[in-house]
Short mmCIF file of C-alpha atoms in Angstrom, two decimals:
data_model
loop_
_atom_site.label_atom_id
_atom_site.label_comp_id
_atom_site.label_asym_id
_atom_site.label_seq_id
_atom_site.Cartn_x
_atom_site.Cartn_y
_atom_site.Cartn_z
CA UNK A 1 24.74 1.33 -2.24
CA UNK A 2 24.36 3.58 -5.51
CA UNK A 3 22.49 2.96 -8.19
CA UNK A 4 19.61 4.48 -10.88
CA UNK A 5 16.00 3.97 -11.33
CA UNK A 6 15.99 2.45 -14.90
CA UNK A 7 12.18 2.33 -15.63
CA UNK A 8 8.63 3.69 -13.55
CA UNK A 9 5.62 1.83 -14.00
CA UNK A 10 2.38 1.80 -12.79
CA UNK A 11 -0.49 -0.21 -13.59
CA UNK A 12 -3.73 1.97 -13.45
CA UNK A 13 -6.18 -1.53 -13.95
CA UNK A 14 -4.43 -4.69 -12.16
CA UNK A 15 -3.79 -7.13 -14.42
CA UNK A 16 -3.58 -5.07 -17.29
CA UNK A 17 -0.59 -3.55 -19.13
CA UNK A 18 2.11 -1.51 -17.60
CA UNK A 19 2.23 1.88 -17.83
CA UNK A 20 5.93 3.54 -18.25
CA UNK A 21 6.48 7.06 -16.39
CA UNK A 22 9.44 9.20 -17.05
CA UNK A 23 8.90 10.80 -13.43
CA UNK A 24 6.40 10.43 -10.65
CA UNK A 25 5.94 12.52 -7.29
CA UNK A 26 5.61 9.90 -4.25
CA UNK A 27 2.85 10.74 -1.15
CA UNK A 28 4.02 9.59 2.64
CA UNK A 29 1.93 6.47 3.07
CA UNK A 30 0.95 5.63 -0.80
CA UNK A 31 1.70 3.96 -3.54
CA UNK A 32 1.76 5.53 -7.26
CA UNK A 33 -0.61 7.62 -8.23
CA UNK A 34 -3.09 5.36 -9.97
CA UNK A 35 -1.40 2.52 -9.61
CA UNK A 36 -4.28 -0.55 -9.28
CA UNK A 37 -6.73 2.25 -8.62
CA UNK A 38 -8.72 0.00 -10.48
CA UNK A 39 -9.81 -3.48 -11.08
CA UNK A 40 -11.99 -6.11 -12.78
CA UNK A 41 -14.46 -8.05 -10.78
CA UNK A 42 -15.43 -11.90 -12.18
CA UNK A 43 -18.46 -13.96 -11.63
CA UNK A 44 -17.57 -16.03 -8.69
CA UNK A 45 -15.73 -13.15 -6.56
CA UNK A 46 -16.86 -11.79 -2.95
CA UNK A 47 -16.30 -7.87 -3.73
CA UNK A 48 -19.33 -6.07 -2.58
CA UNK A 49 -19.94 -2.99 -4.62
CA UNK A 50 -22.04 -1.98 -1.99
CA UNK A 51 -19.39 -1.33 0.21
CA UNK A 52 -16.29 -1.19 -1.54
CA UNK A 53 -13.08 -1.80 -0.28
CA UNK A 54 -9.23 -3.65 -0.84
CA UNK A 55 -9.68 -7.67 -1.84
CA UNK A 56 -7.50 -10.41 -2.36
CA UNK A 57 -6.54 -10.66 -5.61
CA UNK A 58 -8.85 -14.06 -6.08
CA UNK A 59 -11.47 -11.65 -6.52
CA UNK A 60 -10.21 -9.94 -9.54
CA UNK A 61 -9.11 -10.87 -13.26
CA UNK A 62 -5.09 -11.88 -12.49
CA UNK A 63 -2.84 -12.76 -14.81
CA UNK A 64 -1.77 -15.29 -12.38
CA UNK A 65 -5.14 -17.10 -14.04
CA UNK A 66 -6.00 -14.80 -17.19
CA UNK A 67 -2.66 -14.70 -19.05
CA UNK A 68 -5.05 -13.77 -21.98
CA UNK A 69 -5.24 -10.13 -20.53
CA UNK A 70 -1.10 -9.96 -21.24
CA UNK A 71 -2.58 -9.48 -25.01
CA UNK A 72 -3.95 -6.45 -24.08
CA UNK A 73 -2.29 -2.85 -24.41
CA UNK A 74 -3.42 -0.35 -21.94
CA UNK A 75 -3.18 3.52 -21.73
CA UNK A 76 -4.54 5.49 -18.27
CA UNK A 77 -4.45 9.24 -18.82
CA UNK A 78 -4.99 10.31 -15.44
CA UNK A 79 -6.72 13.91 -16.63
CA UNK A 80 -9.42 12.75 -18.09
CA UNK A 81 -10.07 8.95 -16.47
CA UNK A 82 -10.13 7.34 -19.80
CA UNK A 83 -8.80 3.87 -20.41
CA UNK A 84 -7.69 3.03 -23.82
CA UNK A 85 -7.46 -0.44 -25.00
CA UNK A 86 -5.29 -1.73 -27.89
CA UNK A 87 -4.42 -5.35 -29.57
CA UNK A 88 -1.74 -5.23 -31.77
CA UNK A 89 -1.58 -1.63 -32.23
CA UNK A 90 -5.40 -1.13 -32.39
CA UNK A 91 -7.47 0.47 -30.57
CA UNK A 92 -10.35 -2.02 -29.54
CA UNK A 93 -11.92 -0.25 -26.44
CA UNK A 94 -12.16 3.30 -24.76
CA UNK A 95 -14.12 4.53 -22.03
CA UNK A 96 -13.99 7.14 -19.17
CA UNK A 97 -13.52 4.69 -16.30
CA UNK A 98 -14.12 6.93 -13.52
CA UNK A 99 -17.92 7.70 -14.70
CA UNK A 100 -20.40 4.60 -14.93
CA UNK A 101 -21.06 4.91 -18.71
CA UNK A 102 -17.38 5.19 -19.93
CA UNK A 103 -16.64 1.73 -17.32
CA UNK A 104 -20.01 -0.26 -18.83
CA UNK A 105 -18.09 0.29 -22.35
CA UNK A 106 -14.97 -1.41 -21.40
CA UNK A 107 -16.97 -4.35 -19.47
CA UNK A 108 -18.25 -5.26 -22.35
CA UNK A 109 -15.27 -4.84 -23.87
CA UNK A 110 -13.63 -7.17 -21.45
CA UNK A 111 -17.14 -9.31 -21.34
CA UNK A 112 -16.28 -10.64 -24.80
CA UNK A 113 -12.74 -10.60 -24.77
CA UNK A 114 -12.90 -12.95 -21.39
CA UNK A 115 -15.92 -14.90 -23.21
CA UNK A 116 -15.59 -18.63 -21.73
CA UNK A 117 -12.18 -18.06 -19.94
CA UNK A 118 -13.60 -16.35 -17.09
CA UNK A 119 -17.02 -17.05 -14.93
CA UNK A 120 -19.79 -14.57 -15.14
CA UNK A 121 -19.54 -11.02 -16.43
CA UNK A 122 -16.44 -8.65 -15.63
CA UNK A 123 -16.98 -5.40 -13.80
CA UNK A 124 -14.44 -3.08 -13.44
CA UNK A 125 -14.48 -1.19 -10.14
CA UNK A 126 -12.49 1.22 -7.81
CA UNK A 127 -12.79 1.75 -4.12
CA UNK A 128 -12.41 5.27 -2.36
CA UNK A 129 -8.68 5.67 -1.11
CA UNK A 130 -7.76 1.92 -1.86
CA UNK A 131 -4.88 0.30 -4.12
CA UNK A 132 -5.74 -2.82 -5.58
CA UNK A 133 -2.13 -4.07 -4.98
CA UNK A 134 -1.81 -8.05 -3.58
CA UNK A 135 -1.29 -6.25 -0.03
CA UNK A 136 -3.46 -4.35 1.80
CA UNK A 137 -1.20 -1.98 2.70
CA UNK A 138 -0.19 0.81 0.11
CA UNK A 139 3.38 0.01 -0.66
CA UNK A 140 5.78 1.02 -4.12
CA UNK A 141 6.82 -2.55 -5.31
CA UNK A 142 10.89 -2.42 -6.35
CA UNK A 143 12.69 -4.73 -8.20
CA UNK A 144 16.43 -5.06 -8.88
CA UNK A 145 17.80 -5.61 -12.62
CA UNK A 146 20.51 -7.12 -11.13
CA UNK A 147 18.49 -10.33 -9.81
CA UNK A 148 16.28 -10.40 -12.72
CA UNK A 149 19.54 -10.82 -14.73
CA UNK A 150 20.68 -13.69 -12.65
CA UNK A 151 17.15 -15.75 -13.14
CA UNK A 152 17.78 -15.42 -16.41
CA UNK A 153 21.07 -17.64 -16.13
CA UNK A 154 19.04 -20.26 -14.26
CA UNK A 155 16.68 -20.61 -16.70
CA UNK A 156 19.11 -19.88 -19.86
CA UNK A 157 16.44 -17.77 -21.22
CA UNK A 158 15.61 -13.69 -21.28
CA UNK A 159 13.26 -12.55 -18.65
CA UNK A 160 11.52 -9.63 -19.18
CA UNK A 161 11.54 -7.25 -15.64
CA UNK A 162 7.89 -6.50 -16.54
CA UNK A 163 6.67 -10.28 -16.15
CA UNK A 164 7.25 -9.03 -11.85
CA UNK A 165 4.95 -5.95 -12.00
CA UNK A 166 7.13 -3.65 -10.01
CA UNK A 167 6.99 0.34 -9.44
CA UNK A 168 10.53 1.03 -10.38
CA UNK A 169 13.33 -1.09 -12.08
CA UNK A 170 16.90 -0.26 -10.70
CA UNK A 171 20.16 -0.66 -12.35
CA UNK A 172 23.79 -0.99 -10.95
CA UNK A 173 23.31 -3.42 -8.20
CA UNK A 174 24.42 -6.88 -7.43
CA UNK A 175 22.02 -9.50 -7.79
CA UNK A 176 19.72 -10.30 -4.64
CA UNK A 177 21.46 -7.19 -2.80
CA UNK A 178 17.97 -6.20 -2.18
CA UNK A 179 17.12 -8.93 0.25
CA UNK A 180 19.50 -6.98 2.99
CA UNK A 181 17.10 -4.13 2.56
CA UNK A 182 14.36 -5.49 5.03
CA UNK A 183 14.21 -2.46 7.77
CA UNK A 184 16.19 -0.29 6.02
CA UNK A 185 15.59 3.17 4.48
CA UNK A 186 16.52 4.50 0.75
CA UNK A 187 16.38 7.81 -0.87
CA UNK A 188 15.34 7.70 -4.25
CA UNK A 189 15.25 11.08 -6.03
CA UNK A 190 13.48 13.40 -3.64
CA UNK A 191 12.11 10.70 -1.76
CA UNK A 192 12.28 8.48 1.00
CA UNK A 193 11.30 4.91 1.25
CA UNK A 194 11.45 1.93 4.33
CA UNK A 195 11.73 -1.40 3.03
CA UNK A 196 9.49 -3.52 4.97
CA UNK A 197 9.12 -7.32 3.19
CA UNK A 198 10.40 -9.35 0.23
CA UNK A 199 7.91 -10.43 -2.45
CA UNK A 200 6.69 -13.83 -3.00
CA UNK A 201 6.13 -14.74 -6.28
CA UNK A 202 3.15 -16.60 -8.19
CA UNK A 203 1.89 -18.08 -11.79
CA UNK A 204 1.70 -14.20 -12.84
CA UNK A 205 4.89 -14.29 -13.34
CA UNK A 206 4.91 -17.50 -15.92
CA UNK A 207 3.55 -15.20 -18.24
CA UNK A 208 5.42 -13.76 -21.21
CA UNK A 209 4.08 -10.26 -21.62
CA UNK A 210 4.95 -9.90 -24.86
CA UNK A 211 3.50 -13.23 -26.30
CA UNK A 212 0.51 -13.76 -23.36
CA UNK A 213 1.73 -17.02 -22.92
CA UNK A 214 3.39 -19.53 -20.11
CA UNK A 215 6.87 -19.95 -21.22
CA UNK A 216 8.81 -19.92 -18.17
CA UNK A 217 7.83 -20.80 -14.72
CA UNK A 218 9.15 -17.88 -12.84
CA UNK A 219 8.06 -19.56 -9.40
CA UNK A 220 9.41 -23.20 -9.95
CA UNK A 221 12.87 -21.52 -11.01
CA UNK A 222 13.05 -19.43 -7.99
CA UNK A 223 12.40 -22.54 -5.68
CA UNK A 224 15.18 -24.65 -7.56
CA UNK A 225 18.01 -22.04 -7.95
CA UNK A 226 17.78 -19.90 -4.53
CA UNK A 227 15.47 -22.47 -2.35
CA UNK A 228 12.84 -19.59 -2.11
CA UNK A 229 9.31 -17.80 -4.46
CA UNK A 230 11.12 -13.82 -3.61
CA UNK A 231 12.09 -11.47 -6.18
CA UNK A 232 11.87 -7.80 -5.38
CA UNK A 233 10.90 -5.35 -2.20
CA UNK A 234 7.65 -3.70 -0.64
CA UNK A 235 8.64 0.04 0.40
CA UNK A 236 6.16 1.91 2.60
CA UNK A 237 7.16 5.99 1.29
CA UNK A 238 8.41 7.93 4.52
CA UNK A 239 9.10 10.87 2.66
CA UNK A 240 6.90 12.08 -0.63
CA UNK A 241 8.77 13.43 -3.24
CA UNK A 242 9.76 13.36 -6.70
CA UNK A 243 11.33 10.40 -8.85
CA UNK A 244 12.58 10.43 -12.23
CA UNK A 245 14.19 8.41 -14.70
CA UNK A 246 18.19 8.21 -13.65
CA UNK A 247 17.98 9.11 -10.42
CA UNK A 248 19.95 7.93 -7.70
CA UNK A 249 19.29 5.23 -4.98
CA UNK A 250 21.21 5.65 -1.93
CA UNK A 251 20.81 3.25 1.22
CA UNK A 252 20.77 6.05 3.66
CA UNK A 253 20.22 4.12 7.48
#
């Protein structure tokens, strides 16, 4: 197996905006740096600030239930911890999310934004050494063009690889390749990654994130065309290093 890693993202809030990388150094046991190292709390959910810690995603703004947030357009710069938030090219919100202030400006950002389509106020929070990813377990999400590509030809209609929120986007493979993966190891750039599950997919990915609407359900095509909800990998990194923008892939064992 060769191929190239077409496109890095991470997504520094979950359920907000991607983030594109040209290169990102990997840590033994992590996920992206930043990636969901932070989220937004609703009325009804059980996180206790108290003693903070990973969630199911139920307890946070999703877009599998928010497709609204899809509107948004995010920017994480990781020196400073500020969070700026456009709509349509504007800048609507900005705050230094990793001091209290800076996060109380974007909740009220978000407060009004959400106004009605979400139950009591939003908080945006982040837990010592935890990644708000759907698992509990600190994994780098991967997804294959390839299969993207042939979803598209069930539903005669262009999906967008972002709608499936994954780390890195890789080129040159055959579609669903990835599913003989499971309990395998790749080298990607300087590191090493162990592909330990497929992904199930939910309503998140119905949503259009260029229009913030349900146009396509991503699911309900899955379960029609292949007879299962899976579209991409969970990778646990064995070996930190860096990745960049063209590297290789090589199943290695």
């Amino acid at each position: 197996m060769d191929t190239a890693v077409a496109k890095i993202y991470r997504y520094p809030v979950k359920g907000l905006s991607a983030q594109i990388l040209p290169e990102v150094v990997l840590t033994p046991g992590e996920g992206l740096p930043d990636d969901r190292r932070f989220a937004i709390t609703h009325g009804a959910s059980a996180y206790d600030a108290t003693e903070p810690g990973w969630r199911p995603k139920r307890d946070f703004l999703q877009l599998a239930k928010n497709e609204r947030l899809a509107a948004l357009e995010t920017d994480y710069d990781s020196s400073t911890g500020s969070l700026t938030i456009r709509r349509n090219g504007r800048q609507v919100a900005r705050g230094q999310i990793t001091n209290p202030t800076g996060r109380l400006l974007i909740n009220q950002f978000v407060a009004a934004y959400m106004k009605g389509e979400a139950p009591g106020t939003p908080c945006l929070v982040e837990a010592p050494e935890v990644m708000f990813s759907d698992t509990r377990e600190k994994y780098v999400s991967i997804l294959n063009a390839g299969s993207v590509a042939d979803i598209e030809r069930v539903v005669n209609a262009p999906v967008d690889p972002v709608r499936f929120r994954a780390n890195l986007l890789l080129e040159g493979l055959e579609p669903w390749v990835e599913t003989k993966w499971i309990g395998h190891r790749i080298a990607i750039g300087d590191a090493v990654l162990e592909v330990v599950e497929q992904i199930g997919r939910c309503a998140a990915t119905e949503v259009n994130p260029a229009t913030a609407t349900r146009d396509i359900n991503i699911p309900l095509a899955l379960q029609r065309g292949y007879s299962h909800r899976n579209c991409g990998v969970y990778a646990r990194v064995i070996q930190g290093g860096r990745v960049a923008l063209g590297d290789a892939a090589t199943l290695i064992e």
